[in-house]
Structures are given as C-alpha cells and as structure tokens.
Short mmCIF file of C-alpha atoms in Angstrom, two decimals:
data_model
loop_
_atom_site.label_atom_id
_atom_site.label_comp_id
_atom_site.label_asym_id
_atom_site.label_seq_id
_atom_site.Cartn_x
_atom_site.Cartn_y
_atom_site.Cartn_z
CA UNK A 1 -34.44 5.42 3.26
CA UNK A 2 -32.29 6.07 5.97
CA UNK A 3 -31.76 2.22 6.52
CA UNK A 4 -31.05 1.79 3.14
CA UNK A 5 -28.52 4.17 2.79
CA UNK A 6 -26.76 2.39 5.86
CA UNK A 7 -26.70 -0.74 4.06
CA UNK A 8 -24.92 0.77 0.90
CA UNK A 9 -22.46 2.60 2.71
CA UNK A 10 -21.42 -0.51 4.69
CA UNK A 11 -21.39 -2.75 1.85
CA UNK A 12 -19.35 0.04 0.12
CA UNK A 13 -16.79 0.03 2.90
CA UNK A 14 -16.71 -3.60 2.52
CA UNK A 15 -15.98 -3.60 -1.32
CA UNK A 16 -13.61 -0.87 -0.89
CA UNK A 17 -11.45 -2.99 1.99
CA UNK A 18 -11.21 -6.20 -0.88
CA UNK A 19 -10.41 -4.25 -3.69
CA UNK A 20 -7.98 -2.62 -1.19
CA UNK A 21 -6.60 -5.77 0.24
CA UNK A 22 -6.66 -7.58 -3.33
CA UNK A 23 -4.87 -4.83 -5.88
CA UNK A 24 -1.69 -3.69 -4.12
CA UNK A 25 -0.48 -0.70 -5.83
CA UNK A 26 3.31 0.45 -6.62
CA UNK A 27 3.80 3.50 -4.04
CA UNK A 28 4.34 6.55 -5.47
CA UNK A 29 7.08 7.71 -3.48
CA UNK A 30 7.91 11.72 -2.35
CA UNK A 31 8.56 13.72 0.48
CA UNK A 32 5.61 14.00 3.03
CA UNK A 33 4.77 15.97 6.03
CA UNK A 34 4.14 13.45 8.92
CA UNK A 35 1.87 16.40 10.43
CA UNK A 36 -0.17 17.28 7.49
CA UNK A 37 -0.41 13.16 6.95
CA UNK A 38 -1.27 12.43 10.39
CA UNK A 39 -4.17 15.08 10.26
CA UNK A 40 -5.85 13.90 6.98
CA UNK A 41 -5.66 10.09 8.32
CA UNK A 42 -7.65 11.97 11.86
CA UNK A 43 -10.29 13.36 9.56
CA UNK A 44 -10.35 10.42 7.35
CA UNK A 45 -10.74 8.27 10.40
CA UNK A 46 -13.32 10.89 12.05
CA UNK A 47 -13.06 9.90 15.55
CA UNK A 48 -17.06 10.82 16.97
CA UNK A 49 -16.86 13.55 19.43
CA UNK A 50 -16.69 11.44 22.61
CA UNK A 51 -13.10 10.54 21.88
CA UNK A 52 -10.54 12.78 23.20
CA UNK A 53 -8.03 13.16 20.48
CA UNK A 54 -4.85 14.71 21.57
CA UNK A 55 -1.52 15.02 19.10
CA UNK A 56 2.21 15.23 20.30
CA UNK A 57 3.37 15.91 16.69
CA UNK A 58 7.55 17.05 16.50
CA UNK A 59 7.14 19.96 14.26
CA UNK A 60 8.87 19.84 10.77
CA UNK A 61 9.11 16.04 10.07
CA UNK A 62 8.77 14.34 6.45
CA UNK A 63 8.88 11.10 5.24
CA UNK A 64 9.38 9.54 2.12
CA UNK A 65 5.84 7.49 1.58
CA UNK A 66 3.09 7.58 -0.79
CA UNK A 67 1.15 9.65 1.10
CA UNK A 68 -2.42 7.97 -0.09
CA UNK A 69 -1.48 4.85 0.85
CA UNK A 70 -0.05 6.07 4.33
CA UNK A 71 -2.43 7.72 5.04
CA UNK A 72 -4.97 4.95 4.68
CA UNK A 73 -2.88 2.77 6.92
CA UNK A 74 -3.07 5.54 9.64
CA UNK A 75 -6.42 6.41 9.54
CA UNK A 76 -7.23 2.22 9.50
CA UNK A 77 -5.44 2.16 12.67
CA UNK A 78 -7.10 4.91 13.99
CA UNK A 79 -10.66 3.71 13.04
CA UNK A 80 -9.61 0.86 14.92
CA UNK A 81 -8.58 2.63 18.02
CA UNK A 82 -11.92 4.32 18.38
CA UNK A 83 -14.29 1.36 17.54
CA UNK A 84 -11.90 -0.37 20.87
CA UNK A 85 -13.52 2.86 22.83
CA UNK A 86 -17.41 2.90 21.73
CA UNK A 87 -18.29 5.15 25.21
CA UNK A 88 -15.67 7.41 24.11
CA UNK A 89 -12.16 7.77 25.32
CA UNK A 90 -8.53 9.23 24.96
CA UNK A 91 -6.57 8.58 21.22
CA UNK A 92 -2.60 9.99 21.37
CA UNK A 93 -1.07 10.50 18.04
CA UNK A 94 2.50 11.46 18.20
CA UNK A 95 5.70 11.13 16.00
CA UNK A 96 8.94 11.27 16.64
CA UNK A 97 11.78 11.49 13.94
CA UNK A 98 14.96 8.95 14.66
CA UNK A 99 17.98 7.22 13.29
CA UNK A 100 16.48 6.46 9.08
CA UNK A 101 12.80 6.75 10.59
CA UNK A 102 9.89 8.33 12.19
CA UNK A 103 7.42 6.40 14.71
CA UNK A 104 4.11 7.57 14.60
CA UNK A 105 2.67 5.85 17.72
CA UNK A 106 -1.41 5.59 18.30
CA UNK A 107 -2.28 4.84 21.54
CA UNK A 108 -6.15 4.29 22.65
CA UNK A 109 -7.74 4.21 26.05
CA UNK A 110 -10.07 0.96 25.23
CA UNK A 111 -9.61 -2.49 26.91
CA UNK A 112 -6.12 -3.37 25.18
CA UNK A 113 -5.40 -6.42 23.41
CA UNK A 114 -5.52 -9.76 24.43
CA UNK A 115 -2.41 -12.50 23.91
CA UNK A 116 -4.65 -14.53 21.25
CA UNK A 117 -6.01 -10.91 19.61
CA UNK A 118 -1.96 -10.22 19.35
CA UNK A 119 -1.64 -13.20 17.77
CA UNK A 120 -3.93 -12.70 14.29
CA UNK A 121 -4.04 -8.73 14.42
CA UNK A 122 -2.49 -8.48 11.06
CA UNK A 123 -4.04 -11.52 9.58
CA UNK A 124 -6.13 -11.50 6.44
CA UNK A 125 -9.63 -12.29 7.56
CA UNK A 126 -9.17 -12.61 11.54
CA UNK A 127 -11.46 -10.58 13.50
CA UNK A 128 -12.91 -10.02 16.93
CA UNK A 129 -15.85 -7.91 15.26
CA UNK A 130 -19.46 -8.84 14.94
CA UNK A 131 -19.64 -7.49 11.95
CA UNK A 132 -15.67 -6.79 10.72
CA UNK A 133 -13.80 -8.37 7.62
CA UNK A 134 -10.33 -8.72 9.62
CA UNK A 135 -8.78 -6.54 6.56
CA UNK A 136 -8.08 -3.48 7.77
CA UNK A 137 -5.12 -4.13 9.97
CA UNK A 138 -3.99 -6.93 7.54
CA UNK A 139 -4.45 -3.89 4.62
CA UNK A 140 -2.78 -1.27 6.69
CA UNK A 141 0.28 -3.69 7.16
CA UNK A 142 0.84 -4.34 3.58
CA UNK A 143 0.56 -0.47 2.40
CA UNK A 144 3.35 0.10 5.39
CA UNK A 145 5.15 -2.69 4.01
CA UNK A 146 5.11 -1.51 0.40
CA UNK A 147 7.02 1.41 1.04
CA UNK A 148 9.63 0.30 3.51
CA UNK A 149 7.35 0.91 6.57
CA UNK A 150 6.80 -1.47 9.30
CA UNK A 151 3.90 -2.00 12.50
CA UNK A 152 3.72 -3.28 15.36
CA UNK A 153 1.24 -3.79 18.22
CA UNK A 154 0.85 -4.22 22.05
CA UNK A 155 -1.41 -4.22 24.34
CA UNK A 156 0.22 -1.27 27.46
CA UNK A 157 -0.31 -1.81 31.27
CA UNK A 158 -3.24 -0.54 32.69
CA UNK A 159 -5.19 -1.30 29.46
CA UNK A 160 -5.32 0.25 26.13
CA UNK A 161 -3.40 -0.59 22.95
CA UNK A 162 -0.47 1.20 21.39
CA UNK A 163 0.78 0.75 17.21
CA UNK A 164 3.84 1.67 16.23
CA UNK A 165 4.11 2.58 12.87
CA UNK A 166 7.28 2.88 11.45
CA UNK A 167 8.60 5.05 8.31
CA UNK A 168 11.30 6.17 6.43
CA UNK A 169 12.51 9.61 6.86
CA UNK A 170 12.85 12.13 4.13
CA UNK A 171 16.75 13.11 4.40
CA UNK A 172 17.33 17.35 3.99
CA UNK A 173 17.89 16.99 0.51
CA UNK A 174 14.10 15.21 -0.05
CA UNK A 175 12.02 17.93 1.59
CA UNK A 176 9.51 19.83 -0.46
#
C-alpha cells in the first residue's frame, strides 16, 4: 500500500509539472510580502530536516507578483537546491530590495553546477535526474517571466549553486 501510494504521488507530481509547464496562466498581479512569500515557497518546498535552512530576509519588502505563481517558482528552486544536497546541507534565502526590484537569492551547499548543466538549466525537458522531467526550472522561469521577473544561475567558488531571482518591487503607493 505504501508502494502504491508512492507511485501515485509521483505520477501526480509529474502530471501536475505538464499541466504546469503546458497552460501558462495570466498573473494576477498585487502587492506581496517577499517574507510571507518566501516562507510559504520553504514549506511548500519542505526541505527534510538534514538541511540547514537559514533566511537573511530585509524586513518590510513587497513585490508586485502573483503570489501563486511566485511562489511556485521559489519553492521549484528550492526543491531543487535540496535534492543537489541529499546528505543534508546549508540553503540561504535572502532578499534584498533595489533600484525597480528585489533579488531573492537561494544559495545551496551541494556540488554546484557544471558549465554543460549551466547550459540547459532552464530548458524544457533537460535533466541531470534519474528520474526528473527537466520542467521545473524551465516552469519556474516562465512563471518569473510572466510577471516581469527574471533568473539566473551560477555555479559559486568552493561549490554550491546560487539563483537569482529577480522581481518587481511594489512602489509605497502598492503596499497592502
């Protein structure tokens, strides 16, 4: 039974990630904390106990996203992060508000990226995974996208990989 249930959740995840990837919707944009966003994409993503997860949040940030969809794109990148760190590790989340924009960074403590992993990381279909679909990235990118967002990824010395995701700030007059 147990087995079974296994099976259905990952071909529900599976479904999910094409039906995701396949029906882009219009974003639904309003004003957004980045710190109540960035902690429902953490429990969405629920990093397993063995990774360290440590936030460096700037209080009283907001962005101008459909929060759904951004938060989906976070917590993709997150899920991401940990399954680079299966004996456990050290995730950073921080954000930082700027000129138009707030960076919310994820950094992970795993083996980094390689040049040719670089190369297809937002691709439709590319993956490195035994058993991945290569849309999760690919989705994440094109809910960023859809509401003026942006990422980007390297691979930082000493190992480890850093995203920077990229979204519009909510001016004074937008905050809820």
């Amino acid at each position: 039974l147990t087995a079974i249930l296994e099976e259905v959740w990952g071909a529900n995840r599976i479904i999910t990630e094409l039906l995701d990837y396949a029906r882009l919707k219009a974003p639904v944009i309003e004003s957004v904390s980045v710190l109540e966003l960035v902690e429902q994409a953490i429990e969405s993503a629920a990093p397993p106990e063995k990774i360290l997860v440590e936030r460096q949040l700037e209080p009283e940030l907001f962005v101008l996203v459909d929060a759904r969809q951004a938060r989906d794109a976070i917590a993709s990148v997150l899920r991401n992060a940990c399954e680079a760190m299966p004996g456990g590790g050290r995730l950073v989340v921080a954000a930082t508000g700027g000129e138009g924009e707030v960076l919310v960074a994820v950094e992970d403590s795993g083996p980094g990226l390689t040049r040719e992993a670089l190369k297809g990381l937002f691709e439709p279909l590319v993956t490195s995974k035994p058993l991945g679909l290569g849309l999760g990235l690919a989705t994440a990118r094109l809910l960023l996208e859809n509401q003026r967002g942006s990422i980007r990824a390297a691979t930082q010395r000493g190992g480890g990989a850093r995203f920077e995701i990229r979204l519009p700030l909510a001016p004074a007059t937008e905050l809820r």
